[in-house]
Amino acid sequence: MCLKMCYYSLPAGICLAQRLLSAWRPDLVLHSAQEVYPQLAAAKLRVPCASFLTWPGPGVPLQMASIPEAERQAWDEALAKHPGIVPANEIAREHFGVDVLATQLSCRHFNRQLNLVFSEPRLGAEVPAYQQALLDDSTFLWVGHTGSPQHHITGVPAATSLAPWSELDQDDQPWLVPTGTKVILVTLGTLIVDMRWEMAIHVSSSGKFTGRAFCERLWEELVEQFGDRSDVRVILGVGPRQDVVGSLGDMPKNFAARRFISQVDALEHSDVFITHGGANSVKEALAAGVPMIVVPFCVDQHSNGQAVERAGAGVVFPQLMEAKRGAVAAAVAAALCGPTADSQRRRSRALGLELKRGGGAEAAAEACLRLIQKQEGKEQDPEDSDASGWNWRCLT
């Protein structure tokens, strides 16, 4: 499914860009780097344009994560010759003045003016040599973490609002435990526990697996290794699906399963975080200084997990379904009280501080304002400028 995005991105982008031109005149276009149509419209309108990345940098493979590294260049080159892509690129070149295939990566539409990265360089990945030439004249600004401590509720489907937060019992805080009890927080992201629950898109060396099979593999091991222990509390974020009960079975008394969890609050009281490695979850764990056990499922999660392990802030299991039974639990135990536990927590906290030093939303806004000021022929301190009259549009 992720790979199909690449085939439709440019043809659909041509249509969407044309529609924008009919009734749209912004002062700045700020768009997701996975979408090409805002950049095409900006080029036609001759207005400043900036992209943003919710993943940690241009070297992260995203939709190509399921393709072996040695085969990615050939895949990219074949995509550029696809019969649906070539004529669409001709339209982009002739009508919008942008040769997408000559200047862009597939579904990673960075631009020369500004690319905002909501992360920190150490969490990124090395850019493949064949892609580097397309990035040499692009500007990237890492602004760190921009997340809100109030607005990340795990288990909320991507297509819904944050309404479920109002339905949570504010007094239900299973992470508040007696002194001496360790807290293990386990959340695997809405993509796994809901949207891909019955879809076999997790690519492993032994085949493809559904979100259900992935979750059950992990949950079963945790129950086997940590069930009914008085010194450990295990909190599971299980998402909104009703049939998850069948996968959980009878829960040990020291386990707490919740459909929705305030992840930021829970992390503040957690000793170890077992996560799928989503970019936002990784940043929130680092901000709280919590070591991670990363079990990636798809897209950027493998790269994120490798970055966490490389930084010494945790351990990654690239192929959970092939991991030796008990290996994940052993890594959790080591992060709780093993010889590397203190080091992992220190390094997680240090990387969290680096994320905060990036400047966050304020740094991103200032960079965007400077683009507008440059277009208007004036460079001034954003603090002294009045942005109230500018027309802002964010396309995600």
Tab-separated table of C-alpha atoms in Angstrom:
chain	number	residue	atom	x	y	z
A	1	MET	CA	0.000	0.000	0.000
A	2	CYS	CA	2.798	2.430	0.859
A	3	LEU	CA	4.512	1.711	-2.462
A	4	LYS	CA	1.291	2.430	-4.401
A	5	MET	CA	1.532	6.026	-3.202
A	6	CYS	CA	4.552	6.458	-5.436
A	7	TYR	CA	2.636	5.527	-8.591
A	8	TYR	CA	-0.244	7.918	-7.924
A	9	SER	CA	1.602	10.830	-6.329
A	10	LEU	CA	2.625	12.701	-9.473
A	11	PRO	CA	-0.447	12.085	-11.705
A	12	ALA	CA	-2.810	12.971	-8.849
A	13	GLY	CA	-0.575	15.883	-7.888
A	14	ILE	CA	-0.990	17.455	-11.330
A	15	CYS	CA	-4.777	17.452	-10.934
A	16	LEU	CA	-4.715	18.798	-7.390
A	17	ALA	CA	-2.235	21.551	-8.232
A	18	GLN	CA	-4.415	22.723	-11.113
A	19	ARG	CA	-7.431	22.929	-8.800
A	20	LEU	CA	-5.487	25.005	-6.280
A	21	LEU	CA	-4.568	27.615	-8.870
A	22	SER	CA	-8.181	28.570	-9.581
A	23	ALA	CA	-8.956	30.119	-6.181
A	24	TRP	CA	-5.797	30.307	-4.124
A	25	ARG	CA	-3.227	33.040	-3.610
A	26	PRO	CA	-1.137	32.456	-0.461
A	27	ASP	CA	1.971	34.306	0.644
A	28	LEU	CA	3.671	31.035	1.561
A	29	VAL	CA	3.035	27.375	0.799
A	30	LEU	CA	3.976	25.011	3.633
A	31	HIS	CA	3.403	21.372	2.743
A	32	SER	CA	4.222	17.795	3.631
A	33	ALA	CA	7.271	16.606	1.700
A	34	GLN	CA	5.279	13.541	0.676
A	35	GLU	CA	2.999	15.675	-1.521
A	36	VAL	CA	4.109	17.262	-4.795
A	37	TYR	CA	1.020	19.292	-5.728
A	38	PRO	CA	1.565	22.198	-3.289
A	39	GLN	CA	5.076	22.671	-4.652
A	40	LEU	CA	3.791	22.717	-8.239
A	41	ALA	CA	1.156	25.308	-7.369
A	42	ALA	CA	3.735	27.454	-5.565
A	43	ALA	CA	6.026	27.349	-8.597
A	44	LYS	CA	3.206	28.482	-10.892
A	45	LEU	CA	2.150	31.251	-8.509
A	46	ARG	CA	5.777	32.254	-7.875
A	47	VAL	CA	5.347	32.316	-4.105
A	48	PRO	CA	7.767	31.007	-1.442
A	49	CYS	CA	7.485	27.327	-0.647
A	50	ALA	CA	8.697	25.161	2.235
A	51	SER	CA	8.196	21.496	2.979
A	52	PHE	CA	8.100	19.787	6.346
A	53	LEU	CA	9.195	16.304	7.353
A	54	THR	CA	7.608	14.463	10.270
A	55	TRP	CA	10.276	11.766	9.876
A	56	PRO	CA	13.910	12.394	10.940
A	57	GLY	CA	15.529	13.413	7.652
A	58	PRO	CA	16.044	12.864	3.921
A	59	GLY	CA	17.952	9.577	4.308
A	60	VAL	CA	15.011	7.700	5.846
A	61	PRO	CA	13.594	5.268	3.216
A	62	LEU	CA	9.902	5.595	4.206
A	63	GLN	CA	7.758	3.704	1.686
A	64	MET	CA	10.827	1.839	0.384
A	65	ALA	CA	11.619	0.370	3.799
A	66	SER	CA	10.207	-2.987	2.683
A	67	ILE	CA	12.563	-3.088	-0.317
A	68	PRO	CA	16.076	-4.490	0.306
A	69	GLU	CA	18.590	-1.648	0.418
A	70	ALA	CA	20.582	-2.989	-2.539
A	71	GLU	CA	17.453	-2.888	-4.733
A	72	ARG	CA	16.168	0.605	-3.919
A	73	GLN	CA	18.054	2.497	-6.610
A	74	ALA	CA	16.790	0.141	-9.314
A	75	TRP	CA	13.250	0.497	-7.948
A	76	ASP	CA	13.457	4.298	-8.018
A	77	GLU	CA	14.818	4.255	-11.562
A	78	ALA	CA	12.071	1.898	-12.735
A	79	LEU	CA	9.420	4.126	-11.151
A	80	ALA	CA	10.725	7.112	-13.122
A	81	LYS	CA	10.036	5.174	-16.335
A	82	HIS	CA	6.533	4.046	-15.362
A	83	PRO	CA	4.011	4.714	-18.194
A	84	GLY	CA	1.781	6.682	-15.830
A	85	ILE	CA	4.608	8.812	-14.456
A	86	VAL	CA	6.402	9.978	-17.612
A	87	PRO	CA	3.474	11.838	-19.255
A	88	ALA	CA	2.488	13.354	-15.901
A	89	ASN	CA	6.016	14.687	-15.524
A	90	GLU	CA	5.787	16.278	-18.980
A	91	ILE	CA	2.671	18.148	-17.858
A	92	ALA	CA	4.433	19.263	-14.672
A	93	ARG	CA	7.391	20.508	-16.696
A	94	GLU	CA	5.392	22.319	-19.369
A	95	HIS	CA	2.551	23.747	-17.271
A	96	PHE	CA	4.203	24.339	-13.890
A	97	GLY	CA	7.848	24.696	-14.904
A	98	VAL	CA	8.993	21.850	-12.653
A	99	ASP	CA	10.766	18.751	-13.954
A	100	VAL	CA	9.813	16.518	-11.030
A	101	LEU	CA	11.742	13.446	-12.166
A	102	ALA	CA	14.932	15.447	-12.633
A	103	THR	CA	14.731	17.275	-9.311
A	104	GLN	CA	12.714	15.147	-6.874
A	105	LEU	CA	12.822	11.784	-5.147
A	106	SER	CA	9.733	9.579	-5.318
A	107	CYS	CA	7.163	10.739	-2.739
A	108	ARG	CA	9.852	12.826	-1.038
A	109	HIS	CA	9.375	16.224	-2.587
A	110	PHE	CA	12.011	18.397	-0.949
A	111	ASN	CA	12.592	21.871	-2.305
A	112	ARG	CA	15.508	24.236	-2.662
A	113	GLN	CA	14.114	27.009	-0.478
A	114	LEU	CA	13.449	25.313	2.861
A	115	ASN	CA	12.734	21.886	4.307
A	116	LEU	CA	11.721	21.809	7.973
A	117	VAL	CA	12.620	18.602	9.790
A	118	PHE	CA	10.718	18.034	13.026
A	119	SER	CA	13.522	15.991	14.540
A	120	GLU	CA	17.258	15.989	15.264
A	121	PRO	CA	20.062	14.983	12.828
A	122	ARG	CA	21.272	12.064	14.963
A	123	LEU	CA	17.888	10.399	14.528
A	124	GLY	CA	18.205	10.455	10.753
A	125	ALA	CA	19.856	8.083	8.308
A	126	GLU	CA	22.595	8.365	5.713
A	127	VAL	CA	21.424	9.568	2.319
A	128	PRO	CA	22.176	6.992	-0.419
A	129	ALA	CA	24.788	8.218	-2.891
A	130	TYR	CA	22.426	8.032	-5.862
A	131	GLN	CA	19.966	10.375	-4.104
A	132	GLN	CA	22.481	12.922	-2.837
A	133	ALA	CA	22.783	14.834	-6.130
A	134	LEU	CA	19.093	15.744	-5.915
A	135	LEU	CA	19.577	17.195	-2.435
A	136	ASP	CA	22.829	19.139	-2.767
A	137	ASP	CA	21.099	22.461	-3.425
A	138	SER	CA	18.310	21.981	-0.865
A	139	THR	CA	18.158	23.619	2.552
A	140	PHE	CA	17.217	21.511	5.577
A	141	LEU	CA	16.511	22.941	9.023
A	142	TRP	CA	16.142	20.556	11.973
A	143	VAL	CA	13.860	22.211	14.526
A	144	GLY	CA	13.581	19.360	17.036
A	145	HIS	CA	10.386	18.364	18.792
A	146	THR	CA	7.186	20.352	18.321
A	147	GLY	CA	4.790	17.979	20.072
A	148	SER	CA	2.211	19.080	22.616
A	149	PRO	CA	2.168	17.411	26.050
A	150	GLN	CA	-1.636	17.440	25.905
A	151	HIS	CA	-2.418	16.122	22.442
A	152	HIS	CA	-0.954	12.664	21.885
A	153	ILE	CA	-3.556	10.126	22.889
A	154	THR	CA	-2.554	6.675	21.679
A	155	GLY	CA	-5.265	4.511	20.178
A	156	VAL	CA	-7.100	7.379	18.490
A	157	PRO	CA	-7.739	6.451	14.829
A	158	ALA	CA	-5.995	8.779	12.401
A	159	ALA	CA	-9.275	9.832	10.762
A	160	THR	CA	-10.910	10.987	13.999
A	161	SER	CA	-10.558	14.008	16.227
A	162	LEU	CA	-9.221	14.038	19.772
A	163	ALA	CA	-12.738	13.587	21.148
A	164	PRO	CA	-11.883	10.286	22.920
A	165	TRP	CA	-9.654	12.271	25.298
A	166	SER	CA	-12.772	13.779	26.855
A	167	GLU	CA	-14.078	10.263	27.434
A	168	LEU	CA	-11.016	9.156	29.386
A	169	ASP	CA	-11.248	8.814	33.127
A	170	GLN	CA	-8.755	11.403	34.310
A	171	ASP	CA	-8.318	9.441	37.544
A	172	ASP	CA	-7.378	6.263	35.668
A	173	GLN	CA	-3.597	6.460	35.749
A	174	PRO	CA	-2.228	2.906	35.863
A	175	TRP	CA	1.313	4.255	35.743
A	176	LEU	CA	0.991	5.532	39.312
A	177	VAL	CA	2.439	2.572	41.215
A	178	PRO	CA	3.915	1.863	44.661
A	179	THR	CA	7.541	2.810	45.252
A	180	GLY	CA	9.880	0.156	43.905
A	181	THR	CA	7.517	-1.012	41.163
A	182	LYS	CA	8.850	-0.639	37.628
A	183	VAL	CA	6.561	0.576	34.831
A	184	ILE	CA	6.742	-0.870	31.311
A	185	LEU	CA	4.719	1.110	28.772
A	186	VAL	CA	3.762	-0.687	25.543
A	187	THR	CA	2.132	1.185	22.646
A	188	LEU	CA	2.412	0.115	19.017
A	189	GLY	CA	0.658	2.915	17.170
A	190	THR	CA	-2.741	3.219	15.524
A	191	LEU	CA	-1.398	1.893	12.226
A	192	ILE	CA	-0.724	-1.502	13.827
A	193	VAL	CA	-3.461	-1.861	16.451
A	194	ASP	CA	-6.228	-0.527	14.212
A	195	MET	CA	-5.674	0.482	10.589
A	196	ARG	CA	-3.486	-2.528	9.655
A	197	TRP	CA	-4.900	-4.957	12.227
A	198	GLU	CA	-6.141	-7.366	9.553
A	199	MET	CA	-3.793	-6.327	6.736
A	200	ALA	CA	-0.619	-8.304	6.058
A	201	ILE	CA	1.796	-5.475	5.285
A	202	HIS	CA	4.558	-6.156	7.820
A	203	VAL	CA	7.354	-7.607	5.671
A	204	SER	CA	9.562	-10.127	7.443
A	205	SER	CA	12.094	-12.689	6.255
A	206	SER	CA	9.498	-15.408	6.866
A	207	GLY	CA	6.626	-13.664	5.089
A	208	LYS	CA	4.056	-10.914	5.581
A	209	PHE	CA	2.109	-10.468	8.802
A	210	THR	CA	-0.962	-8.583	9.981
A	211	GLY	CA	-1.020	-6.072	12.783
A	212	ARG	CA	-2.925	-8.639	14.854
A	213	ALA	CA	-0.224	-11.312	14.474
A	214	PHE	CA	2.465	-8.750	15.258
A	215	CYS	CA	0.736	-7.552	18.439
A	216	GLU	CA	-0.112	-11.056	19.633
A	217	ARG	CA	3.503	-12.160	19.212
A	218	LEU	CA	4.715	-9.333	21.444
A	219	TRP	CA	1.903	-9.385	24.006
A	220	GLU	CA	2.212	-13.140	24.536
A	221	GLU	CA	5.907	-12.894	25.333
A	222	LEU	CA	5.366	-10.063	27.785
A	223	VAL	CA	2.626	-11.982	29.586
A	224	GLU	CA	4.835	-15.078	29.774
A	225	GLN	CA	7.829	-13.207	31.159
A	226	PHE	CA	6.299	-10.470	33.326
A	227	GLY	CA	2.846	-11.752	34.258
A	228	ASP	CA	1.813	-11.678	37.948
A	229	ARG	CA	5.034	-10.056	39.128
A	230	SER	CA	4.553	-7.676	42.038
A	231	ASP	CA	7.582	-5.552	41.108
A	232	VAL	CA	6.433	-4.701	37.573
A	233	ARG	CA	3.405	-2.932	36.077
A	234	VAL	CA	2.867	-3.456	32.333
A	235	ILE	CA	0.597	-0.960	30.568
A	236	LEU	CA	-0.687	-1.889	27.113
A	237	GLY	CA	-2.171	0.601	24.673
A	238	VAL	CA	-4.460	-1.668	22.630
A	239	GLY	CA	-6.426	0.758	20.455
A	240	PRO	CA	-10.142	1.071	19.669
A	241	ARG	CA	-10.942	-2.271	18.024
A	242	GLN	CA	-13.516	-4.412	19.800
A	243	ASP	CA	-11.950	-7.727	18.748
A	244	VAL	CA	-8.698	-6.954	20.556
A	245	VAL	CA	-10.130	-8.658	23.645
A	246	GLY	CA	-9.795	-12.024	21.945
A	247	SER	CA	-6.133	-11.385	21.288
A	248	LEU	CA	-5.414	-10.367	24.867
A	249	GLY	CA	-7.029	-13.324	26.603
A	250	ASP	CA	-6.953	-13.383	30.405
A	251	MET	CA	-4.713	-10.581	31.617
A	252	PRO	CA	-2.387	-11.007	34.622
A	253	LYS	CA	-3.264	-8.776	37.548
A	254	ASN	CA	-0.182	-6.600	37.055
A	255	PHE	CA	-1.149	-5.817	33.432
A	256	ALA	CA	-3.362	-2.860	32.508
A	257	ALA	CA	-4.804	-2.706	28.983
A	258	ARG	CA	-6.303	0.590	27.827
A	259	ARG	CA	-7.905	1.557	24.533
A	260	PHE	CA	-6.671	5.133	24.886
A	261	ILE	CA	-3.619	6.363	26.773
A	262	SER	CA	-2.184	9.811	27.332
A	263	GLN	CA	1.251	8.728	26.160
A	264	VAL	CA	3.123	11.826	27.321
A	265	ASP	CA	1.745	11.476	30.857
A	266	ALA	CA	2.475	7.752	30.913
A	267	LEU	CA	6.065	8.236	29.719
A	268	GLU	CA	6.756	10.626	32.582
A	269	HIS	CA	6.232	7.681	34.944
A	270	SER	CA	7.682	4.860	32.814
A	271	ASP	CA	10.974	3.029	33.216
A	272	VAL	CA	10.980	1.377	29.771
A	273	PHE	CA	9.007	2.069	26.608
A	274	ILE	CA	8.239	-0.715	24.123
A	275	THR	CA	7.307	1.035	20.890
A	276	HIS	CA	6.854	0.469	17.170
A	277	GLY	CA	9.298	3.315	16.605
A	278	GLY	CA	6.971	5.938	15.171
A	279	ALA	CA	8.792	9.257	14.862
A	280	ASN	CA	6.547	11.054	17.345
A	281	SER	CA	6.651	8.251	19.913
A	282	VAL	CA	10.449	8.170	19.728
A	283	LYS	CA	10.680	11.919	20.291
A	284	GLU	CA	8.273	11.813	23.228
A	285	ALA	CA	10.260	9.022	24.869
A	286	LEU	CA	13.511	10.937	24.419
A	287	ALA	CA	11.926	14.095	25.823
A	288	ALA	CA	11.033	12.073	28.932
A	289	GLY	CA	14.446	10.368	29.044
A	290	VAL	CA	12.971	6.860	28.797
A	291	PRO	CA	14.945	3.948	27.247
A	292	MET	CA	13.222	2.206	24.346
A	293	ILE	CA	12.761	-1.293	23.017
A	294	VAL	CA	11.821	-0.708	19.375
A	295	VAL	CA	9.872	-3.314	17.388
A	296	PRO	CA	9.358	-1.663	13.968
A	297	PHE	CA	6.456	-2.576	11.710
A	298	CYS	CA	6.835	-0.495	8.516
A	299	VAL	CA	7.890	2.757	6.796
A	300	ASP	CA	10.333	4.915	8.824
A	301	GLN	CA	10.112	2.802	11.975
A	302	HIS	CA	13.073	0.537	11.170
A	303	SER	CA	15.319	3.525	10.562
A	304	ASN	CA	14.079	5.212	13.738
A	305	GLY	CA	14.801	2.089	15.774
A	306	GLN	CA	18.298	1.819	14.353
A	307	ALA	CA	18.932	5.454	15.280
A	308	VAL	CA	17.774	4.832	18.860
A	309	GLU	CA	20.117	1.857	19.192
A	310	ARG	CA	22.983	3.723	17.518
A	311	ALA	CA	22.583	6.546	20.041
A	312	GLY	CA	22.642	4.086	22.949
A	313	ALA	CA	19.108	5.034	24.029
A	314	GLY	CA	17.650	1.569	23.553
A	315	VAL	CA	17.555	-1.616	21.506
A	316	VAL	CA	15.863	-2.411	18.188
A	317	PHE	CA	14.455	-5.751	17.026
A	318	PRO	CA	14.282	-5.327	13.224
A	319	GLN	CA	12.365	-8.583	12.810
A	320	LEU	CA	10.148	-9.226	15.798
A	321	MET	CA	8.480	-12.234	14.186
A	322	GLU	CA	11.852	-13.989	13.812
A	323	ALA	CA	13.302	-12.915	17.171
A	324	LYS	CA	14.124	-15.694	19.612
A	325	ARG	CA	11.345	-16.157	22.150
A	326	GLY	CA	12.301	-14.294	25.300
A	327	ALA	CA	14.808	-11.975	23.605
A	328	VAL	CA	12.545	-8.929	23.807
A	329	ALA	CA	11.765	-9.606	27.469
A	330	ALA	CA	15.487	-9.971	28.175
A	331	ALA	CA	16.137	-6.579	26.580
A	332	VAL	CA	13.355	-5.077	28.694
A	333	ALA	CA	14.847	-6.574	31.855
A	334	ALA	CA	18.271	-5.192	30.939
A	335	ALA	CA	16.808	-1.728	30.394
A	336	LEU	CA	15.080	-1.918	33.780
A	337	CYS	CA	17.983	-2.983	35.947
A	338	GLY	CA	20.815	-4.371	33.804
A	339	PRO	CA	24.366	-2.989	33.524
A	340	THR	CA	23.358	-0.715	30.616
A	341	ALA	CA	20.152	0.625	32.192
A	342	ASP	CA	21.638	3.854	33.568
A	343	SER	CA	23.548	4.511	30.354
A	344	GLN	CA	20.446	4.063	28.208
A	345	ARG	CA	18.464	6.454	30.355
A	346	ARG	CA	21.256	9.069	30.322
A	347	ARG	CA	21.610	8.884	26.560
A	348	SER	CA	17.876	9.054	26.034
A	349	ARG	CA	17.698	12.142	28.215
A	350	ALA	CA	20.669	13.755	26.429
A	351	LEU	CA	19.103	13.232	23.023
A	352	GLY	CA	15.840	14.624	24.349
A	353	LEU	CA	17.672	17.807	25.322
A	354	GLU	CA	19.076	18.066	21.795
A	355	LEU	CA	15.535	17.870	20.435
A	356	LYS	CA	14.475	20.738	22.686
A	357	ARG	CA	17.457	22.861	21.584
A	358	GLY	CA	16.196	22.720	17.997
A	359	GLY	CA	13.763	25.508	18.760
A	360	GLY	CA	10.541	23.668	17.949
A	361	ALA	CA	7.512	25.383	16.461
A	362	GLU	CA	8.927	28.858	17.086
A	363	ALA	CA	12.069	28.114	15.050
A	364	ALA	CA	9.951	26.666	12.240
A	365	ALA	CA	7.683	29.719	12.190
A	366	GLU	CA	10.628	32.127	12.139
A	367	ALA	CA	12.175	30.309	9.181
A	368	CYS	CA	8.888	30.532	7.273
A	369	LEU	CA	8.506	34.225	8.047
A	370	ARG	CA	11.986	34.878	6.711
A	371	LEU	CA	11.031	33.252	3.413
A	372	ILE	CA	8.092	35.628	3.098
A	373	GLN	CA	10.234	38.616	4.043
A	374	LYS	CA	12.825	37.638	1.454
A	375	GLN	CA	10.096	37.459	-1.191
A	376	GLU	CA	8.898	40.911	-0.163
A	377	GLY	CA	12.449	42.222	-0.378
A	378	LYS	CA	12.904	42.892	3.305
A	379	GLU	CA	14.836	41.003	5.953
A	380	GLN	CA	13.739	41.782	9.493
A	381	ASP	CA	13.523	40.182	12.874
A	382	PRO	CA	10.355	38.018	12.971
A	383	GLU	CA	9.721	39.304	16.494
A	384	ASP	CA	9.339	42.801	15.050
A	385	SER	CA	7.088	41.811	12.172
A	386	ASP	CA	3.316	41.727	12.053
A	387	ALA	CA	2.281	38.416	10.515
A	388	SER	CA	-1.430	38.981	11.060
A	389	GLY	CA	-2.008	39.956	7.434
A	390	TRP	CA	-0.264	36.974	5.870
A	391	ASN	CA	-2.281	34.195	4.308
A	392	TRP	CA	-1.117	30.887	5.819
A	393	ARG	CA	-2.035	27.491	4.383
A	394	CYS	CA	-0.725	24.163	5.651
A	395	LEU	CA	-1.264	21.217	3.296
A	396	THR	CA	-0.850	17.785	4.859
